[in-house]
Tab-separated table of C-alpha atoms and ligand atoms in Angstrom:
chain	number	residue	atom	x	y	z
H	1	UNK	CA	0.000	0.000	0.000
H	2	UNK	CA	1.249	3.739	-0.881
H	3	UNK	CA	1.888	6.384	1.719
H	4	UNK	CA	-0.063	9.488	1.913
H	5	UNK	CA	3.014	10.752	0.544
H	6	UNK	CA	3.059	8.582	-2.462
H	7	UNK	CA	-0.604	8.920	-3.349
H	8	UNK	CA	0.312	12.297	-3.462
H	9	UNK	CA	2.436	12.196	-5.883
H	10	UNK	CA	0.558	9.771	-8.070
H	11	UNK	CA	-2.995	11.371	-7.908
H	12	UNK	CA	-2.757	14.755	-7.398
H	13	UNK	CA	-2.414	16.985	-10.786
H	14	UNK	CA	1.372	18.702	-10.607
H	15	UNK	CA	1.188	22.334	-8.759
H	16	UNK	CA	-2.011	21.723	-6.904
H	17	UNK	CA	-0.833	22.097	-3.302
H	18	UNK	CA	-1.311	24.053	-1.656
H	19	UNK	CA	-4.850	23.703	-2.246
H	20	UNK	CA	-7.505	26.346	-1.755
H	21	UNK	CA	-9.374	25.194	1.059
H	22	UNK	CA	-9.557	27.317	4.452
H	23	UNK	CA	-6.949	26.225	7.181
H	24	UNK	CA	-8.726	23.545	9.026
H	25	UNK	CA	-11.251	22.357	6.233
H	26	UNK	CA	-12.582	19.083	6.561
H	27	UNK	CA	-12.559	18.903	2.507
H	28	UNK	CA	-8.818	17.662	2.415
H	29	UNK	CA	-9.096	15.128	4.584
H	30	UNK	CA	-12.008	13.899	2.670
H	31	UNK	CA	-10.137	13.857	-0.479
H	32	UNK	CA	-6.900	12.265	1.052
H	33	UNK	CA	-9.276	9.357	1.958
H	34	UNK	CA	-10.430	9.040	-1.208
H	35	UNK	CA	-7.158	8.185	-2.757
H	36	UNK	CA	-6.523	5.354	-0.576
H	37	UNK	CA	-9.695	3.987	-1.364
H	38	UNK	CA	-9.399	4.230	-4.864
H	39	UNK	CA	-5.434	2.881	-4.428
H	40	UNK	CA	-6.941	0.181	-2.312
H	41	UNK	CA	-9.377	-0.457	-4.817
H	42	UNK	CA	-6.238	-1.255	-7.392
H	43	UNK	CA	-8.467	0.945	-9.801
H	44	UNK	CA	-6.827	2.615	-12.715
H	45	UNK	CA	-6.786	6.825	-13.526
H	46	UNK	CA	-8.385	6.447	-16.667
H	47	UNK	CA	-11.278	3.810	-15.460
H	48	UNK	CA	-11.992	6.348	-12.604
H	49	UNK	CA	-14.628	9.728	-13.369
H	50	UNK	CA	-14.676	12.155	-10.744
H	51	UNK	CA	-17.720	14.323	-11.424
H	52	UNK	CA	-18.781	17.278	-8.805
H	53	UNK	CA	-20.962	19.805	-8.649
H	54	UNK	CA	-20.243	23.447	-7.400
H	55	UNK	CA	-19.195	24.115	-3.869
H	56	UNK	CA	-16.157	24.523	-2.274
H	57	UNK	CA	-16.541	20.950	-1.156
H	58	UNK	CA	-16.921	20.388	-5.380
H	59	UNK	CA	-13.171	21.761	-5.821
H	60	UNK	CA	-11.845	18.767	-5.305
H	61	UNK	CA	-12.154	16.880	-8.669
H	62	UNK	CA	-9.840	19.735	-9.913
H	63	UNK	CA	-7.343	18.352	-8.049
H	64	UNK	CA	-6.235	14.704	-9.266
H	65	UNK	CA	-5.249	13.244	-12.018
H	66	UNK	CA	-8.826	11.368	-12.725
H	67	UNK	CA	-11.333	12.097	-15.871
H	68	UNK	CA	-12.766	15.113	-13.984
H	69	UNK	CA	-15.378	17.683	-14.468
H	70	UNK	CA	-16.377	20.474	-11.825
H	71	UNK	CA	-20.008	20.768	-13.300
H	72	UNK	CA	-22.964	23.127	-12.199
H	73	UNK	CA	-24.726	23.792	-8.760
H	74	UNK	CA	-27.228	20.552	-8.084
H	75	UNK	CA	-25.955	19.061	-10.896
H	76	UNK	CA	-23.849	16.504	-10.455
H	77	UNK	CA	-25.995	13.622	-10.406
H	78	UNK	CA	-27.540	14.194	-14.030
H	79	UNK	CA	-24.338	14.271	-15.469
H	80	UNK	CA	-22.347	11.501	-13.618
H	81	UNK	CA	-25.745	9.450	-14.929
H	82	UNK	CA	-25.283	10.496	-18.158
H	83	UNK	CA	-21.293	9.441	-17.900
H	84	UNK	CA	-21.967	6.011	-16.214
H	85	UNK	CA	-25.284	5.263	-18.912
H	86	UNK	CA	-22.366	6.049	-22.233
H	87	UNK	CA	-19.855	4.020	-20.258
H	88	UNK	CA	-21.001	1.939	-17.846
H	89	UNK	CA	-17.304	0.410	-17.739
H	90	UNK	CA	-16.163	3.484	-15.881
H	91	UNK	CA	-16.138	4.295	-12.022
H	92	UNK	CA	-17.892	7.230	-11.524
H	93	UNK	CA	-17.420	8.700	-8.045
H	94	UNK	CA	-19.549	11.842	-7.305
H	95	UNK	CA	-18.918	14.107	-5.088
H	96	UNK	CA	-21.002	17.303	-3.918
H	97	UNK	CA	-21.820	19.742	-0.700
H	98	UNK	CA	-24.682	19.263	1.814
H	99	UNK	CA	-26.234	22.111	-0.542
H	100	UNK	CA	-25.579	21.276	-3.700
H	101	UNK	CA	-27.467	17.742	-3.333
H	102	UNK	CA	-29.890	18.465	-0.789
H	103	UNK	CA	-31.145	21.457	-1.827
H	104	UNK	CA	-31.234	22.775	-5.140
H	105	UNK	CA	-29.852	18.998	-6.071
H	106	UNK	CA	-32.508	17.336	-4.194
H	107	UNK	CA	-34.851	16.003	-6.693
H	108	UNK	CA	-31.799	14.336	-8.525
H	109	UNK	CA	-30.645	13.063	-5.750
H	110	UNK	CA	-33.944	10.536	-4.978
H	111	UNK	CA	-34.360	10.123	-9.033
H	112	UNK	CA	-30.359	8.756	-9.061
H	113	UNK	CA	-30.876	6.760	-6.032
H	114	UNK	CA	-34.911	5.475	-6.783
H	115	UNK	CA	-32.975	4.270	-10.288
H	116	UNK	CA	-30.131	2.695	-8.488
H	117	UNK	CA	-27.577	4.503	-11.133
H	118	UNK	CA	-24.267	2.418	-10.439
H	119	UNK	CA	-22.454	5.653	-8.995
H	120	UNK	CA	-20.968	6.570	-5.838
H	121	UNK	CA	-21.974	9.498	-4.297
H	122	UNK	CA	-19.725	11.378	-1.682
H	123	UNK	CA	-22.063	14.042	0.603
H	124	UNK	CA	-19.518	16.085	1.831
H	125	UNK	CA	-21.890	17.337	5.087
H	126	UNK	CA	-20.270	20.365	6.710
H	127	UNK	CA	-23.892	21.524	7.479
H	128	UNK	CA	-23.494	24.800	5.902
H	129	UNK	CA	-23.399	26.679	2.511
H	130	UNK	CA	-19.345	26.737	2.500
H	131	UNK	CA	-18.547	28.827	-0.593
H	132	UNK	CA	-21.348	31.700	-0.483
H	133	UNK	CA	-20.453	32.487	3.233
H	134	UNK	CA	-22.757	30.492	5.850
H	135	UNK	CA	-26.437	30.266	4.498
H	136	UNK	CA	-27.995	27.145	6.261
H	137	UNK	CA	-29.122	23.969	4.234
H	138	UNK	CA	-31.805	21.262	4.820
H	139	UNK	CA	-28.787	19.464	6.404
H	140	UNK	CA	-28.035	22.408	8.936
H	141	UNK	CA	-29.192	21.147	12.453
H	142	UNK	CA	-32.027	22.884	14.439
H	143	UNK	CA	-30.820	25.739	16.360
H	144	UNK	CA	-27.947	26.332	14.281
H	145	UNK	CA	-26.535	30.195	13.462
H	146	UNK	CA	-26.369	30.828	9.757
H	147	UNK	CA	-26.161	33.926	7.892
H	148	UNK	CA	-29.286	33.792	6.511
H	149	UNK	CA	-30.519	32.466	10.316
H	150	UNK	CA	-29.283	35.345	12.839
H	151	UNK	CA	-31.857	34.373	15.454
H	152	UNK	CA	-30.911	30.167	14.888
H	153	UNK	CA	-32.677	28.096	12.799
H	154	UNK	CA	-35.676	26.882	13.515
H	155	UNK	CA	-36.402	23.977	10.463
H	156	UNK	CA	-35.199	20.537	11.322
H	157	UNK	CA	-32.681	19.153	9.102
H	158	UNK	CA	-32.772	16.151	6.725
H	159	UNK	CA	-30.844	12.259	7.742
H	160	UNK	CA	-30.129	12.394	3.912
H	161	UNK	CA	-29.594	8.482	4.410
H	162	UNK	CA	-32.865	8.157	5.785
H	163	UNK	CA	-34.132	9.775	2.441
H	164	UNK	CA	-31.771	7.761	0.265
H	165	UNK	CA	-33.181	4.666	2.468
H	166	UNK	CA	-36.776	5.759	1.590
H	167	UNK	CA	-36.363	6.701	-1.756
H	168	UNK	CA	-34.993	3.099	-2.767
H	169	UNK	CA	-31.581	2.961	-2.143
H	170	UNK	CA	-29.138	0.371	-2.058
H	171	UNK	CA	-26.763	1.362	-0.227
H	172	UNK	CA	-25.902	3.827	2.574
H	173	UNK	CA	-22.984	5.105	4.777
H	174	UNK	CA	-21.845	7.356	6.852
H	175	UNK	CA	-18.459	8.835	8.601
H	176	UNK	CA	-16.629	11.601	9.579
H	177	UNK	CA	-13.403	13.252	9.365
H	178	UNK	CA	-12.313	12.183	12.494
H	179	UNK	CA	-12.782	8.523	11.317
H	180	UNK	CA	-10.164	8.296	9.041
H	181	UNK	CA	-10.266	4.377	8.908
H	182	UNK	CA	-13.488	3.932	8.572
H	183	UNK	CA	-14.211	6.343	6.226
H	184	UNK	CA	-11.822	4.868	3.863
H	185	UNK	CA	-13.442	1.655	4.363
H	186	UNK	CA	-16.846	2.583	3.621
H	187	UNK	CA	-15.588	4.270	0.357
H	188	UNK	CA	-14.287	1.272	-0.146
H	189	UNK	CA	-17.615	-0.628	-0.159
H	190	UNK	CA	-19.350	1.947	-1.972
H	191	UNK	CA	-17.323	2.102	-5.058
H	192	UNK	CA	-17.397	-1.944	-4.607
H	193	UNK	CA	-21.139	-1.663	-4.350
H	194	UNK	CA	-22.927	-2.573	-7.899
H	195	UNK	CA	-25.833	0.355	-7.837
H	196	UNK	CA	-26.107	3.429	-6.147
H	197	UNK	CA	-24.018	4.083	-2.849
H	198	UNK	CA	-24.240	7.257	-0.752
H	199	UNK	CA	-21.589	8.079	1.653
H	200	UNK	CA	-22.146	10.663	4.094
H	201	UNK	CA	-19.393	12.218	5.003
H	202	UNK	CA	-19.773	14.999	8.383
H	203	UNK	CA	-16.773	17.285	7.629
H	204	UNK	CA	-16.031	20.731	9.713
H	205	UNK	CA	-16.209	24.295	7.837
H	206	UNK	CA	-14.738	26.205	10.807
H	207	UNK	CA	-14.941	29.201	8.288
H	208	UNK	CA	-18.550	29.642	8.071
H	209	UNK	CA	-20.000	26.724	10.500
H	210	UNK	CA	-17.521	26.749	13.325
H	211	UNK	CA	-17.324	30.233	13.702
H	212	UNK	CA	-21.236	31.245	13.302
H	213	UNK	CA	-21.592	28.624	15.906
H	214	UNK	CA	-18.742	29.273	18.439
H	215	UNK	CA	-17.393	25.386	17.999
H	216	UNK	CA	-13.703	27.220	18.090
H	217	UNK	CA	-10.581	25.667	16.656
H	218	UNK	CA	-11.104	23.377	14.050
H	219	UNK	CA	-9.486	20.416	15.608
H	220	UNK	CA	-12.282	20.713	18.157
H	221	UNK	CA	-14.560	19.933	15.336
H	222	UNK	CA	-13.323	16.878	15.185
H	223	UNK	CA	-13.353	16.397	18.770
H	224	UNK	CA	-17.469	16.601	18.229
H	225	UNK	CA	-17.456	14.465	15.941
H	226	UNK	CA	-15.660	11.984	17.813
H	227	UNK	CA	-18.339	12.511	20.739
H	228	UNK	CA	-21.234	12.325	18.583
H	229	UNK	CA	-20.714	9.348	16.378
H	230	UNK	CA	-20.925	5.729	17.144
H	231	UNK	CA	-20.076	2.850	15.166
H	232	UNK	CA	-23.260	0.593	13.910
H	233	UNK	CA	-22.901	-2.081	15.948
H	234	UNK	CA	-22.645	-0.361	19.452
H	235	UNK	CA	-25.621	1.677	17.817
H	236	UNK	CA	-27.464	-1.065	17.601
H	237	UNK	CA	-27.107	-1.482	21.447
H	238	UNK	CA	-28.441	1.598	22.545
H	239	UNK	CA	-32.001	2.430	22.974
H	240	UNK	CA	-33.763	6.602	22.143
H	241	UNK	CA	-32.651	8.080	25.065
H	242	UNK	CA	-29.246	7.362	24.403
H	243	UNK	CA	-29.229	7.734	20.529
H	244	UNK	CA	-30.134	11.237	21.254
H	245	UNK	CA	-27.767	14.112	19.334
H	246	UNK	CA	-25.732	11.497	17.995
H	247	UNK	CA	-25.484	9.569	14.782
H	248	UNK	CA	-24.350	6.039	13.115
H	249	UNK	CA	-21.589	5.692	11.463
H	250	UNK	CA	-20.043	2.811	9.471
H	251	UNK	CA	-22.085	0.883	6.749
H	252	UNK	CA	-25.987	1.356	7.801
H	253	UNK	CA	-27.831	-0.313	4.746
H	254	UNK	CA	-27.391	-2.648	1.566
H	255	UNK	CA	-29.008	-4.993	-0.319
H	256	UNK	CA	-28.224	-6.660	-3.676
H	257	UNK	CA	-31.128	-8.013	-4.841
H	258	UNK	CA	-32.186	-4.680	-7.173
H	259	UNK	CA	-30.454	-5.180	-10.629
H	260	UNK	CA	-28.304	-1.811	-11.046
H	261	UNK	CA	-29.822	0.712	-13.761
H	262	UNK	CA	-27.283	0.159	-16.714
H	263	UNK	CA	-26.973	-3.538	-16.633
H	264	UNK	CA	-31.170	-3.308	-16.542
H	265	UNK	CA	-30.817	-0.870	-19.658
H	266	UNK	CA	-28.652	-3.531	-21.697
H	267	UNK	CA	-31.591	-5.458	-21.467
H	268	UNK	CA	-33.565	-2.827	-22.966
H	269	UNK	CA	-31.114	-2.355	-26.032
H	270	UNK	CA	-31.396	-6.195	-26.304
H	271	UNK	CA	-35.316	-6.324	-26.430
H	272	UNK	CA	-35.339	-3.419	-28.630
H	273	UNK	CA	-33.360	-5.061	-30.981
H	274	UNK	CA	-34.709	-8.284	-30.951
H	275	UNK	CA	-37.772	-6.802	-31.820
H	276	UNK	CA	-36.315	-5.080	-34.913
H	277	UNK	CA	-34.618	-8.116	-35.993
H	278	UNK	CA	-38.487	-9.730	-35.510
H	279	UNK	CA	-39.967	-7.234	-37.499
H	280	UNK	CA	-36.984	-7.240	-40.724
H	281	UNK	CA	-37.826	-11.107	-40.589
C	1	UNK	CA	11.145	10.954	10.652
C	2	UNK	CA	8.695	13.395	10.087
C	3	UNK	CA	9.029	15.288	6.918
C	4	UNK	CA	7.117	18.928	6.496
C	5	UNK	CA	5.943	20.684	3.395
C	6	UNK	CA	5.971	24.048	4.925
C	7	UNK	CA	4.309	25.891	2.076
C	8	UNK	CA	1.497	23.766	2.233
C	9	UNK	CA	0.658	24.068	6.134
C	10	UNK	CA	-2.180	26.697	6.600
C	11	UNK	CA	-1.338	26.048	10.232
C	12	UNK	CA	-4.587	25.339	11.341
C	13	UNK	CA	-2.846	23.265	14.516
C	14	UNK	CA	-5.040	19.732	14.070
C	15	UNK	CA	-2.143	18.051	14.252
C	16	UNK	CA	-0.419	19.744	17.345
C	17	UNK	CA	-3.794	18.919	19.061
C	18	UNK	CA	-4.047	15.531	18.286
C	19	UNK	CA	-0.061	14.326	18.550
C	20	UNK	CA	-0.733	12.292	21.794
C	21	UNK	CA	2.885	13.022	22.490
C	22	UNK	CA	2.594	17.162	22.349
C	23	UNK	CA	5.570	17.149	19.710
C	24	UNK	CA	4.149	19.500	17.666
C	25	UNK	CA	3.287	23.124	17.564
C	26	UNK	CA	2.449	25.918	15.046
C	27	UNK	CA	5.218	28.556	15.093
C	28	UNK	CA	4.584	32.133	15.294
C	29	UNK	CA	5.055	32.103	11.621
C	30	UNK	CA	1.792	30.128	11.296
C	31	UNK	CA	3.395	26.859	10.578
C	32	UNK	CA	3.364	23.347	12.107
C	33	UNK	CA	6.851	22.541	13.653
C	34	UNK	CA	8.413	20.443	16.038
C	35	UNK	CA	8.448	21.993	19.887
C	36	UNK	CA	11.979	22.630	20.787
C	37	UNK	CA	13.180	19.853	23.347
C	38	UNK	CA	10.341	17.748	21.644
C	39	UNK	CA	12.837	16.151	18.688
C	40	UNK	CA	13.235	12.847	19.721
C	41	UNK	CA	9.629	12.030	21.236
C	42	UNK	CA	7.828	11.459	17.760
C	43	UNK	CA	6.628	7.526	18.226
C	44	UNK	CA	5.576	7.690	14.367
C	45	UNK	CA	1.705	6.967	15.727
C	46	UNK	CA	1.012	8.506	11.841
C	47	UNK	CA	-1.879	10.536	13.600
C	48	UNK	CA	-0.978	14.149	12.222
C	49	UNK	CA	0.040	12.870	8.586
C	50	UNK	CA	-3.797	10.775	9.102
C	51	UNK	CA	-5.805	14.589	10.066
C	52	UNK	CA	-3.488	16.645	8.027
C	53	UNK	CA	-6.213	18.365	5.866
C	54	UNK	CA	-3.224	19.833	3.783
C	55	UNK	CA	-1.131	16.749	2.994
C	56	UNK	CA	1.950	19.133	4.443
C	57	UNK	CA	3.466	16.680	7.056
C	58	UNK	CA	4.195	12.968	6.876
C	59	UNK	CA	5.306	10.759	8.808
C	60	UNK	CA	8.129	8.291	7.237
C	61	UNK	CA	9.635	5.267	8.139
C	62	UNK	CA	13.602	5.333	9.518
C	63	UNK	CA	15.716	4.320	6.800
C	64	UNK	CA	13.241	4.836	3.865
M	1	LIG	C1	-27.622	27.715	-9.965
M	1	LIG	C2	-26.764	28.271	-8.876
M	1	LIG	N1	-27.332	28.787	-7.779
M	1	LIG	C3	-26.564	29.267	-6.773
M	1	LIG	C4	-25.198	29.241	-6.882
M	1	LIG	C5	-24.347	29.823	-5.773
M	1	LIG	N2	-23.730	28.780	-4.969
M	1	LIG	C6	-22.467	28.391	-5.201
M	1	LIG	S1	-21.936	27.227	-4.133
M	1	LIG	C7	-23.422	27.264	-3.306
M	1	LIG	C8	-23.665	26.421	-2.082
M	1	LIG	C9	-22.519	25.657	-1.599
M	1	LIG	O1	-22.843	24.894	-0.483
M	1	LIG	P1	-22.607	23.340	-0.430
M	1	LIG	O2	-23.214	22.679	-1.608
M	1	LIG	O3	-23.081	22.858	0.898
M	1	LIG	O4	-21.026	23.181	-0.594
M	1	LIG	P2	-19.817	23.741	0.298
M	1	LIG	O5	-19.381	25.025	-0.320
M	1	LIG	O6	-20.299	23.906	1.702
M	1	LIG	O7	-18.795	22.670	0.181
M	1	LIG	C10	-24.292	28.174	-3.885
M	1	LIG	C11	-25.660	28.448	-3.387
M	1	LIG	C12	-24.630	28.693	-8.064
M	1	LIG	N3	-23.307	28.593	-8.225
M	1	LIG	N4	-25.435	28.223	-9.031
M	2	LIG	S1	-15.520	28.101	3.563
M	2	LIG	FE1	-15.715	26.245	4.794
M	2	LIG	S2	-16.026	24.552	3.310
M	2	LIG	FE2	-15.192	26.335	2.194
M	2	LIG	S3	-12.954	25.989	2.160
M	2	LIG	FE3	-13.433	27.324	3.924
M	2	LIG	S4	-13.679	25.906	5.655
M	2	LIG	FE4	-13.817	24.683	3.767
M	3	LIG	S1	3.705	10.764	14.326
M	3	LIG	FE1	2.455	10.812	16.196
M	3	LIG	S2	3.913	11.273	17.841
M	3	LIG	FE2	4.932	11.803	15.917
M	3	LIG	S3	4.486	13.989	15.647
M	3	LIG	FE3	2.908	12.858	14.497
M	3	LIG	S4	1.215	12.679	15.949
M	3	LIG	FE4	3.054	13.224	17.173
């Protein structure tokens, strides 16, 4: 296995570092686990597609060496579908804000995922509109500060897994950047995973999150994330009262028994042409 | 060994916090650094080079 070091210097596009992220950003950390995942996953540059939408969390396909595209706000999922349905062959690893798919990407988001579109999706989850300066999202919590909420919001937020869960998909995961390890490894089983796979990822903006909302420093961000989330299987274990203000992370839901959408489209070409043949007969 | 890329450090001090052996610190000039009297406590856990969110310090094996 390469060091961090190494994957460095393989993946990342030449004069790329320092990146642009804010000091502390949870994006990096994010991205660094992505490259062991994909190193892991012994895949090769040109069978990988990293497609994002806009964000700062959506900078990061700029980065490495991968087919890339930075594409527009909410739209990420319509055009890594697009990508996957003219080349199915490829890997196409999406990646996108809290905002960009829950909010104006929302309705793509439960269309990709109800169609089971072999792609994996990446939520980077910082809670906040990074790049326009603080505006909440539907996956802000309750009570949060935002720009655009001076006196704390007051709409609950969105388990975007939950949705993903009740909107048909396949498979669903969550971690954080504190969790190096297992955030690697549930990238791992996502891009392994034949149909749609959404990873949650809760990542810090101590720009315009941590500040708004007084969290401090932003290795203290990660110190709430370590306090907050709890691996599956001691989840399991605990009953309401206990499950209260925190979250699940690891693997949380997949099945196998829903035949992913371009292998079900093959069988479309097939009939379709069968039919022609039937008809020159 | 740890090995810096200075120009990439934003010093946002994740690392300093989490070294569970307080080896690091970031310097008046905003940068991660070893503390001085600190140099040969570094038990290559690989924790900073893990949170790094700037890929500007790694941790490498003696010898390599
Ligand atoms: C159609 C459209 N509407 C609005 C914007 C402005 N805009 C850019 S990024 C963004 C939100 C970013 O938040 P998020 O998706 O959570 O990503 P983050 O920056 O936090 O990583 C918005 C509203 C845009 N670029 N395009
Ligand atoms: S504004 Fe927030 S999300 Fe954007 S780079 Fe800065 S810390 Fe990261
Ligand atoms: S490798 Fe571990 S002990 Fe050494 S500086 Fe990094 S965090 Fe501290």
């Amino acid at each position: 296995m390469k060091s961090m070091e190494e994957l460095v210097n393989v993946y990342f596009r030449p004069g790329r570092l320092p990146h642009l992220w804010c000091p502390g950003c949870g994006n990096g950390v994010i991205l660094g686990a992505l490259l062991k995942a994909i190193d892991a996953e012994g895949l090769e540059k040109d069978n990988v597609a990293i497609i994002s939408g806009i964000g700062c969390s959506s900078r990061a396909s700029g980065y490495v060496d991968f087919n890339t595209a930075n594409t527009l706000h909410g739209r990420a999922l319509p055009i890594s579908t697009g990508l996957k349905m003219a080349r199915p062959d490829l890997n196409v690893i999406t990646l996108s804000g809290d905002g960009d798919c829950s909010a104006i990407g929302g309705n793509h988001l439960i269309h990709a995922v109800r169609r089971n579109v072999g792609l994996t999706l990446v939520v980077f989850n910082n809670s906040i509109y990074g790049m326009t300066g603080g505006q909440y999202s539907p996956l802000t919590p309750i009570g949060s500060r935002a720009t655009t909420a001076p006196y704390l919001t007051i709409e609950p937020s969105f388990d975007i897994l939950a949705l993903a869960q009740a909107a048909g998909a396949t498979f669903t995961a969550r971690a954080t950047t504190y969790h190096v390890p297992v955030l690697v490894d549930v990238l791992r089983k996502g891009i392994r995973h034949d149909g749609f796979s959404i990873i949650e990822v809760v990542t810090g903006c101590p720009t315009n999150f941590g500040r708004q909302n007084k969290i401090g420093a932003p290795a203290l961000m990660m110190e709430w994330q370590k306090d907050h989330a709890v691996p599956r299987a001691a989840w399991e274990k605990l009953d309401d009262e206990a499950r209260r203000g925190k979250f699940p992370i690891g693997v949380l839901f997949e099945r196998t028994d829903e035949k992913e959408y371009t292998k079900a489209y093959d069988e479309i070409i097939e009939r379709a042409q069968a039919a022609k043949k039937e008809e020159t007969a | 060994m740890l090995k810096f890329y200075t120009e990439r450090c934003k010093g946002c001090g994740i690392c300093a916090y989490f070294c569970p052996r307080g080896v690091l610190e970031v310097t008046e000039l905003n940068k991660s650094a070893i503390k001085s009297g600190k140099e040969k406590d570094c038990i290559s856990c690989g924790q900073c080079e893990m949170r790094c969110p700037d890929f500007a310090i790694f941790v490498q094996k003696e010898g390599a």
